[in-house]
Structure formats: structure tokens, C-alpha cells
mmCIF file of C-alpha atoms in Angstrom:
data_model
loop_
_atom_site.group_PDB
_atom_site.id
_atom_site.type_symbol
_atom_site.label_atom_id
_atom_site.label_comp_id
_atom_site.label_asym_id
_atom_site.label_seq_id
_atom_site.Cartn_x
_atom_site.Cartn_y
_atom_site.Cartn_z
ATOM 1 C CA MET A 1 0.366 -111.407 -53.509
ATOM 2 C CA ALA A 2 1.370 -108.636 -55.719
ATOM 3 C CA MET A 3 1.527 -106.388 -52.632
ATOM 4 C CA ARG A 4 3.130 -108.837 -50.555
ATOM 5 C CA ASN A 5 5.959 -109.344 -52.845
ATOM 6 C CA ALA A 6 6.509 -105.622 -53.709
ATOM 7 C CA VAL A 7 6.821 -105.312 -49.646
ATOM 8 C CA ARG A 8 9.367 -107.962 -49.878
ATOM 9 C CA GLN A 9 11.620 -105.928 -52.240
ATOM 10 C CA ILE A 10 11.184 -102.820 -50.536
ATOM 11 C CA LEU A 11 12.344 -104.552 -47.492
ATOM 12 C CA ASN A 12 15.143 -106.411 -48.821
ATOM 13 C CA LEU A 13 13.489 -109.491 -48.567
ATOM 14 C CA PRO A 14 13.447 -111.143 -52.062
ATOM 15 C CA MET A 15 11.204 -113.764 -52.852
ATOM 16 C CA MET A 16 13.443 -116.589 -52.992
ATOM 17 C CA GLY A 17 16.737 -115.608 -51.026
ATOM 18 C CA GLY A 18 18.772 -113.484 -53.437
ATOM 19 C CA SER A 19 21.452 -111.983 -51.296
ATOM 20 C CA GLN A 20 20.699 -113.954 -48.394
ATOM 21 C CA VAL A 21 19.883 -111.213 -46.061
ATOM 22 C CA PHE A 22 16.257 -111.052 -45.155
ATOM 23 C CA LEU A 23 14.817 -107.573 -43.836
ATOM 24 C CA GLY A 24 18.245 -105.845 -44.358
ATOM 25 C CA ALA A 25 16.946 -102.496 -45.651
ATOM 26 C CA PRO A 26 19.196 -100.032 -43.749
ATOM 27 C CA TRP A 27 16.313 -97.800 -42.823
ATOM 28 C CA LEU A 28 14.249 -100.637 -40.777
ATOM 29 C CA PRO A 29 16.145 -99.704 -37.433
ATOM 30 C CA THR A 30 15.628 -96.325 -37.994
ATOM 31 C CA LEU A 31 11.800 -97.046 -38.617
ATOM 32 C CA LEU A 32 11.408 -99.193 -35.372
ATOM 33 C CA GLY A 33 13.147 -96.869 -33.372
ATOM 34 C CA LEU A 34 10.727 -94.043 -34.298
ATOM 35 C CA ALA A 35 7.691 -96.054 -33.752
ATOM 36 C CA PRO A 36 5.297 -95.429 -30.818
ATOM 37 C CA GLU A 37 6.321 -97.876 -28.010
ATOM 38 C CA SER A 38 2.955 -99.385 -28.248
ATOM 39 C CA TRP A 39 3.145 -100.514 -31.788
ATOM 40 C CA LYS A 40 6.884 -101.252 -31.922
ATOM 41 C CA GLU A 41 6.406 -105.378 -30.722
ATOM 42 C CA ARG A 42 3.455 -105.381 -33.497
ATOM 43 C CA ILE A 43 5.396 -104.099 -36.133
ATOM 44 C CA ALA A 44 8.427 -106.343 -35.454
ATOM 45 C CA LEU A 45 6.248 -109.170 -35.438
ATOM 46 C CA GLU A 46 4.490 -108.135 -38.654
ATOM 47 C CA LEU A 47 8.282 -107.875 -40.056
ATOM 48 C CA LEU A 48 9.262 -111.572 -38.973
ATOM 49 C CA ALA A 49 6.139 -112.880 -40.792
ATOM 50 C CA LEU A 50 7.498 -111.547 -44.187
ATOM 51 C CA SER A 51 10.382 -113.708 -43.942
ATOM 52 C CA PRO A 52 10.742 -117.461 -45.020
ATOM 53 C CA HIS A 53 12.801 -118.184 -41.856
ATOM 54 C CA TYR A 54 10.727 -117.505 -38.550
ATOM 55 C CA PHE A 55 6.698 -117.733 -38.760
ATOM 56 C CA TYR A 56 4.793 -120.566 -40.732
ATOM 57 C CA ARG A 57 1.320 -121.136 -41.255
ATOM 58 C CA THR A 58 0.867 -125.080 -40.634
ATOM 59 C CA SER A 59 -2.366 -127.292 -39.927
ATOM 60 C CA ALA A 60 -2.213 -126.337 -36.587
ATOM 61 C CA ASN A 61 -2.476 -122.479 -36.836
ATOM 62 C CA ARG A 62 -4.127 -122.377 -40.179
ATOM 63 C CA ASP A 63 -7.572 -121.415 -39.032
ATOM 64 C CA LEU A 64 -6.157 -118.351 -36.446
ATOM 65 C CA GLY A 65 -6.482 -114.850 -37.402
ATOM 66 C CA HIS A 66 -3.530 -112.386 -38.612
ATOM 67 C CA LEU A 67 -2.861 -111.608 -35.230
ATOM 68 C CA GLU A 68 -3.287 -114.468 -33.146
ATOM 69 C CA PHE A 69 -1.254 -115.982 -35.685
ATOM 70 C CA LEU A 70 1.542 -113.707 -35.387
ATOM 71 C CA GLN A 71 1.184 -114.418 -31.172
ATOM 72 C CA SER A 72 1.024 -118.124 -31.588
ATOM 73 C CA GLU A 73 4.406 -118.059 -33.637
ATOM 74 C CA ARG A 74 5.887 -115.923 -31.317
ATOM 75 C CA ALA A 75 4.737 -118.418 -28.326
ATOM 76 C CA ARG A 76 6.284 -121.185 -30.561
ATOM 77 C CA ASN A 77 9.627 -119.874 -31.242
ATOM 78 C CA THR A 78 10.050 -118.612 -27.807
ATOM 79 C CA GLY A 79 9.304 -122.437 -26.345
ATOM 80 C CA SER A 80 11.013 -124.350 -29.117
ATOM 81 C CA ARG A 81 14.224 -122.214 -28.684
ATOM 82 C CA GLN A 82 14.311 -122.535 -24.961
ATOM 83 C CA HIS A 83 13.752 -126.328 -24.957
ATOM 84 C CA LEU A 84 16.638 -126.148 -27.852
ATOM 85 C CA ILE A 85 18.911 -124.407 -25.497
ATOM 86 C CA ASP A 86 18.051 -126.732 -22.279
ATOM 87 C CA GLY A 87 18.676 -129.938 -24.271
ATOM 88 C CA VAL A 88 21.908 -128.743 -25.905
ATOM 89 C CA VAL A 89 23.832 -125.712 -24.456
ATOM 90 C CA ARG A 90 23.091 -125.168 -20.961
ATOM 91 C CA PRO A 91 25.566 -128.223 -19.849
ATOM 92 C CA PHE A 92 28.284 -126.062 -21.638
ATOM 93 C CA LEU A 93 26.984 -122.687 -19.661
ATOM 94 C CA ARG A 94 28.694 -120.833 -16.425
ATOM 95 C CA PRO A 95 27.137 -118.310 -14.810
ATOM 96 C CA GLU A 96 30.525 -116.057 -15.291
ATOM 97 C CA PHE A 97 30.362 -116.884 -19.092
ATOM 98 C CA THR A 98 30.389 -114.491 -22.033
ATOM 99 C CA VAL A 99 28.474 -116.272 -24.864
ATOM 100 C CA LEU A 100 28.525 -115.593 -28.851
ATOM 101 C CA ASP A 101 25.039 -116.333 -30.681
ATOM 102 C CA TYR A 102 26.154 -116.681 -34.275
ATOM 103 C CA GLY A 103 23.395 -115.836 -36.370
ATOM 104 C CA CYS A 104 20.882 -114.986 -33.920
ATOM 105 C CA GLY A 105 18.065 -114.033 -35.988
ATOM 106 C CA PRO A 106 14.982 -112.859 -33.935
ATOM 107 C CA GLY A 107 16.766 -113.318 -30.450
ATOM 108 C CA HIS A 108 14.949 -116.388 -29.049
ATOM 109 C CA LEU A 109 17.784 -118.695 -28.383
ATOM 110 C CA ALA A 110 20.033 -115.477 -26.857
ATOM 111 C CA PHE A 111 16.886 -114.643 -24.612
ATOM 112 C CA ALA A 112 17.130 -118.305 -23.294
ATOM 113 C CA VAL A 113 20.616 -118.210 -22.776
ATOM 114 C CA SER A 114 20.947 -114.793 -20.878
ATOM 115 C CA ALA A 115 19.185 -115.910 -17.783
ATOM 116 C CA SER A 116 22.525 -118.349 -17.034
ATOM 117 C CA VAL A 117 25.211 -116.547 -18.022
ATOM 118 C CA ARG A 118 27.081 -113.213 -17.369
ATOM 119 C CA SER A 119 26.726 -111.795 -21.094
ATOM 120 C CA VAL A 120 25.562 -112.595 -24.491
ATOM 121 C CA ILE A 121 26.707 -111.201 -27.452
ATOM 122 C CA ALA A 122 24.274 -112.071 -30.144
ATOM 123 C CA CYS A 123 25.002 -111.270 -33.884
ATOM 124 C CA ASP A 124 23.561 -111.421 -37.200
ATOM 125 C CA ILE A 125 23.757 -110.056 -40.941
ATOM 126 C CA SER A 126 20.481 -108.719 -41.010
ATOM 127 C CA SER A 127 20.381 -105.213 -39.445
ATOM 128 C CA GLY A 128 16.212 -105.585 -39.662
ATOM 129 C CA VAL A 129 16.199 -108.915 -37.791
ATOM 130 C CA LEU A 130 18.550 -107.277 -34.836
ATOM 131 C CA ALA A 131 16.247 -104.227 -34.633
ATOM 132 C CA CYS A 132 13.147 -106.726 -34.129
ATOM 133 C CA ALA A 133 15.277 -108.739 -31.638
ATOM 134 C CA GLY A 134 16.199 -105.868 -29.397
ATOM 135 C CA ILE A 135 12.588 -105.417 -29.303
ATOM 136 C CA LEU A 136 11.196 -108.778 -28.802
ATOM 137 C CA ASN A 137 14.002 -110.373 -26.710
ATOM 138 C CA ARG A 138 15.879 -107.468 -25.125
ATOM 139 C CA ARG A 139 17.596 -107.957 -22.206
ATOM 140 C CA ASP A 140 20.488 -106.014 -20.335
ATOM 141 C CA ASN A 141 23.196 -108.617 -20.511
ATOM 142 C CA ILE A 142 22.448 -109.056 -24.306
ATOM 143 C CA GLN A 143 24.424 -107.288 -26.874
ATOM 144 C CA TYR A 144 22.730 -106.888 -30.420
ATOM 145 C CA LEU A 145 25.689 -106.484 -32.643
ATOM 146 C CA PRO A 146 25.674 -106.501 -36.783
ATOM 147 C CA VAL A 147 28.041 -108.990 -38.612
ATOM 148 C CA PRO A 148 29.933 -106.671 -41.296
ATOM 149 C CA PRO A 149 30.333 -107.491 -44.710
ATOM 150 C CA ASN A 150 33.708 -108.331 -44.206
ATOM 151 C CA GLY A 151 32.579 -110.611 -41.564
ATOM 152 C CA GLY A 152 34.989 -109.212 -38.880
ATOM 153 C CA LEU A 153 33.019 -108.892 -35.613
ATOM 154 C CA LYS A 154 33.612 -105.892 -33.340
ATOM 155 C CA ILE A 155 34.499 -108.340 -30.609
ATOM 156 C CA CYS A 156 38.077 -108.569 -28.647
ATOM 157 C CA ASP A 157 40.195 -111.241 -29.367
ATOM 158 C CA GLN A 158 39.749 -114.327 -26.720
ATOM 159 C CA SER A 159 36.810 -112.486 -25.213
ATOM 160 C CA VAL A 160 34.087 -115.503 -25.363
ATOM 161 C CA ASP A 161 33.851 -118.347 -23.628
ATOM 162 C CA LEU A 162 30.915 -120.488 -25.623
ATOM 163 C CA VAL A 163 29.853 -119.774 -29.266
ATOM 164 C CA TYR A 164 26.775 -121.423 -30.554
ATOM 165 C CA SER A 165 25.275 -121.329 -33.764
ATOM 166 C CA PHE A 166 22.244 -122.613 -35.379
ATOM 167 C CA ALA A 167 20.637 -122.499 -38.627
ATOM 168 C CA VAL A 168 23.140 -120.710 -39.948
ATOM 169 C CA ILE A 169 26.121 -122.899 -41.353
ATOM 170 C CA GLN A 170 23.779 -124.652 -44.075
ATOM 171 C CA HIS A 171 23.087 -121.457 -45.815
ATOM 172 C CA VAL A 172 26.691 -120.297 -46.112
ATOM 173 C CA ASP A 173 29.207 -121.733 -48.663
ATOM 174 C CA ASP A 174 32.804 -123.206 -47.846
ATOM 175 C CA THR A 175 34.409 -120.029 -48.273
ATOM 176 C CA VAL A 176 32.025 -118.338 -45.980
ATOM 177 C CA PHE A 177 31.995 -120.959 -43.519
ATOM 178 C CA GLN A 178 35.687 -121.503 -43.136
ATOM 179 C CA GLN A 179 35.698 -117.514 -42.904
ATOM 180 C CA ILE A 180 33.174 -118.037 -39.741
ATOM 181 C CA LEU A 181 35.709 -120.692 -38.163
ATOM 182 C CA CYS A 182 38.298 -118.054 -38.427
ATOM 183 C CA GLU A 183 36.915 -115.641 -36.677
ATOM 184 C CA LEU A 184 35.277 -117.977 -34.075
ATOM 185 C CA TRP A 185 38.974 -118.588 -33.416
ATOM 186 C CA ARG A 186 40.164 -115.336 -33.272
ATOM 187 C CA VAL A 187 37.243 -114.183 -30.702
ATOM 188 C CA MET A 188 37.352 -117.293 -28.396
ATOM 189 C CA ARG A 189 39.252 -117.450 -25.199
ATOM 190 C CA ASN A 190 41.824 -120.384 -24.778
ATOM 191 C CA GLY A 191 39.680 -123.708 -23.609
ATOM 192 C CA ALA A 192 36.268 -122.099 -25.116
ATOM 193 C CA ARG A 193 34.222 -124.537 -27.232
ATOM 194 C CA GLY A 194 32.189 -124.091 -29.971
ATOM 195 C CA LEU A 195 28.747 -125.416 -30.839
ATOM 196 C CA CYS A 196 27.412 -125.325 -34.608
ATOM 197 C CA HIS A 197 24.278 -127.019 -36.260
ATOM 198 C CA VAL A 198 25.426 -128.844 -39.512
ATOM 199 C CA VAL A 199 23.100 -130.541 -42.026
ATOM 200 C CA LEU A 200 24.977 -133.622 -43.243
ATOM 201 C CA ASN A 201 24.895 -135.346 -46.843
ATOM 202 C CA GLY A 202 21.530 -137.368 -47.136
ATOM 203 C CA ALA A 203 19.175 -135.065 -44.930
ATOM 204 C CA TYR A 204 15.793 -133.446 -46.631
ATOM 205 C CA GLY A 205 17.304 -134.433 -50.513
ATOM 206 C CA TRP A 206 19.608 -131.249 -50.064
ATOM 207 C CA LYS A 207 22.581 -130.844 -52.789
ATOM 208 C CA THR A 208 26.401 -130.080 -51.666
ATOM 209 C CA GLU A 209 27.728 -126.779 -52.623
ATOM 210 C CA ASN A 210 29.347 -128.291 -55.396
ATOM 211 C CA ASP A 211 26.394 -130.160 -56.859
ATOM 212 C CA TRP A 212 24.892 -126.675 -56.851
ATOM 213 C CA ARG A 213 27.711 -125.153 -58.926
ATOM 214 C CA GLU A 214 27.653 -127.704 -61.109
ATOM 215 C CA ASP A 215 23.919 -128.069 -62.065
ATOM 216 C CA ARG A 216 23.811 -126.084 -65.353
ATOM 217 C CA SER A 217 19.767 -126.313 -65.971
ATOM 218 C CA LEU A 218 17.923 -123.771 -66.223
ATOM 219 C CA LYS A 219 16.201 -124.518 -62.625
ATOM 220 C CA GLY A 220 20.010 -125.428 -60.993
ATOM 221 C CA ARG A 221 21.194 -121.799 -62.304
ATOM 222 C CA ALA A 222 18.141 -119.877 -61.095
ATOM 223 C CA LYS A 223 17.811 -121.587 -57.564
ATOM 224 C CA TRP A 224 21.910 -120.580 -57.149
ATOM 225 C CA ALA A 225 21.156 -117.048 -58.548
ATOM 226 C CA VAL A 226 18.114 -116.040 -56.469
ATOM 227 C CA GLY A 227 17.483 -118.652 -54.055
ATOM 228 C CA LEU A 228 17.887 -119.147 -50.227
ATOM 229 C CA HIS A 229 20.987 -121.369 -50.368
ATOM 230 C CA CYS A 230 20.720 -125.022 -48.525
ATOM 231 C CA PHE A 231 24.052 -126.697 -48.266
ATOM 232 C CA SER A 232 24.626 -130.155 -46.920
ATOM 233 C CA ARG A 233 27.883 -131.479 -46.261
ATOM 234 C CA GLU A 234 30.139 -134.631 -45.456
ATOM 235 C CA PRO A 235 31.121 -135.185 -41.679
ATOM 236 C CA ALA A 236 34.522 -135.581 -42.771
ATOM 237 C CA ARG A 237 34.753 -132.205 -44.584
ATOM 238 C CA ILE A 238 33.274 -130.400 -41.688
ATOM 239 C CA ILE A 239 35.557 -131.829 -39.775
ATOM 240 C CA ALA A 240 38.440 -131.116 -41.679
ATOM 241 C CA MET A 241 37.530 -127.706 -42.086
ATOM 242 C CA ALA A 242 37.610 -127.151 -38.483
ATOM 243 C CA GLU A 243 40.608 -128.833 -37.967
ATOM 244 C CA ALA A 244 42.110 -126.874 -40.518
ATOM 245 C CA VAL A 245 41.749 -123.516 -38.153
ATOM 246 C CA GLY A 246 43.249 -124.782 -35.302
ATOM 247 C CA PHE A 247 40.220 -126.527 -33.365
ATOM 248 C CA SER A 248 40.795 -129.843 -31.501
ATOM 249 C CA GLU A 249 38.328 -132.284 -29.797
ATOM 250 C CA VAL A 250 36.377 -131.838 -33.256
ATOM 251 C CA HIS A 251 33.432 -134.218 -33.626
ATOM 252 C CA ILE A 252 29.861 -134.685 -34.846
ATOM 253 C CA GLN A 253 26.993 -136.112 -32.933
ATOM 254 C CA PRO A 254 23.204 -135.965 -33.704
ATOM 255 C CA ILE A 255 20.975 -133.272 -31.945
ATOM 256 C CA ASP A 256 19.026 -135.565 -29.343
ATOM 257 C CA VAL A 257 16.449 -133.751 -27.655
ATOM 258 C CA PRO A 258 13.364 -135.472 -26.458
ATOM 259 C CA GLY A 259 10.062 -133.646 -27.576
ATOM 260 C CA LEU A 260 12.028 -130.750 -29.412
ATOM 261 C CA GLU A 261 9.099 -129.774 -32.536
ATOM 262 C CA ASP A 262 11.714 -128.399 -35.054
ATOM 263 C CA ASP A 263 13.602 -129.896 -37.757
ATOM 264 C CA VAL A 264 16.750 -129.274 -35.543
ATOM 265 C CA ALA A 265 15.771 -132.299 -33.788
ATOM 266 C CA HIS A 266 16.739 -134.731 -36.557
ATOM 267 C CA GLN A 267 20.151 -132.552 -37.911
ATOM 268 C CA HIS A 268 23.328 -132.808 -36.211
ATOM 269 C CA LEU A 269 25.708 -130.391 -34.225
ATOM 270 C CA LEU A 270 29.459 -130.195 -34.782
ATOM 271 C CA HIS A 271 31.590 -129.676 -31.331
ATOM 272 C CA PHE A 272 34.824 -127.628 -31.262
ATOM 273 C CA VAL A 273 37.287 -126.561 -28.302
ATOM 274 C CA LYS A 274 40.027 -123.842 -28.698
ATOM 275 C CA HIS A 275 43.318 -124.901 -27.395
ATOM 276 C CA LEU A 276 46.422 -122.713 -27.565
ATOM 277 C CA ALA A 277 49.678 -124.271 -27.865
ATOM 278 C CA GLY A 278 52.019 -124.024 -24.698
#
């Protein structure tokens, strides 16, 4: 355990979240780039297994050896993300589209989408995760792009036809959420649609951002300082934030994908459209 925690710190992987950036060490892409081709996939899988986001030991895989576990979790992520795209995003895809995957992680969703569109721009705050994505889920029409500290994407104004984001918004506070919505408005074309996974109040017993900020207990302050932030929100507040940016046709609906083995299947999706006046 001590060795694993030391590795987490070296890789910018705080025990409980810290900066909210996992695999953020700036030298990780260089390490993966210099690794022998035959080792790249294995190293990428080992790195992802260090993060609390992607690979999990469960009753179904607890008896697998380490390498078998890595391979089974890669297969599980690939299959569940393909299922999610087929059930939620595919109805909105067109062959000529440029699609933005906001918070792409290891790129499983981007890879699933890329077969149906002209191009995918997949962005994330973690340089290490992006490097892993470029190895495990590369395709000629996928561009993996870092999200700078200021949040401004290196994407031209009004150049994206569809945006989707899963397992991102629940980890950011309202200020950052508003900044993300503003940046999405900038890059989306007139008539483009956005699909953002959100967690509503009452799910999993999660607290709101205000609940966490007002919790002055030792546990509450520690969780706020070094924990992985997980916020729920009132539906009306989410809709109001999207409408304040200028989006229309804003609504929230359950994610209904039969057979999807993922906690996302019990959560909700925010829909919004960019319509320019005139």
C-alpha cells in the first residue's frame, strides 16, 4: 500500500483526489512516447489502473490475475462506452459532423463515436490520460486535445456540430460549470446540440456544492480540501445555468439505455441547443 501511494504522488495521483487532476504529471506523455511500441499498451493500462476513475476490482473480476484484470477492464470500458454511445448519442450523429467529447478520459467514447462522423475532438484536463487515450483508442479522425488551466480550448469559434460530456459536470463547481457552458457556446455552430450527463439531487446521497462548502466538520473540510468532488444539483438550477449562457430547448431527461451496466444508466442527461438570434 505504501508503494502504491508513493506511485500515486509521483504521478500526480493524490490519495483522494486533491487537484481533481489524475495522471497529471507533465512527463507522463514523454514516458509513453519513449516506451518501446510493444510496451505502450501495457504501460497505458497500468497507469489507468492507478486512477479511481476507470478500472475497478469487483466480485466478477476479483480472482483474475493482474494482467487479466487489466485486459478485462479495458474490454468492459470499451463495451459499456459503445453501448452508451449507441443508446444516447448515435441518434444525433451525422457523417459530416465534427464532434466534441468534453472530458474524454481514456477515449473509449471518442473511439465509439469516430466510426460515425467526420472528426472527433476529444479533450481532457489530464495530459497523462490523453497520452493513454492516444495509445489505446487512436484513430485517424480523433484529435486528443488538452484543456488548458484557463479552460479555453484551442478550437475555432462555431466549428463543432455536436458536444457530449459524461462523468465530468458532477466533479466541477458551479463557477467551472458556467465556464464550461460558455466555452461550449463559443465552439458550437448555430443549431448544434449539447448532451451533458448530470447528477440530480437525491442520487447516491451526494451533497450539493453549498452543502459541502457549509460543512465545517473535520470530515467535511478534509473532503473539500483533498477529496474527489462529487456534486448533485437541482434540475431547475442546471436548466437556468444553461439558459443564462444563451442555450435554448434546454431540458433534462433520464438516461434510458436498456442493458447498460454502468451507474450512468440511472442518472440524467441535459440537452441544449445553440440558436443564434436572426
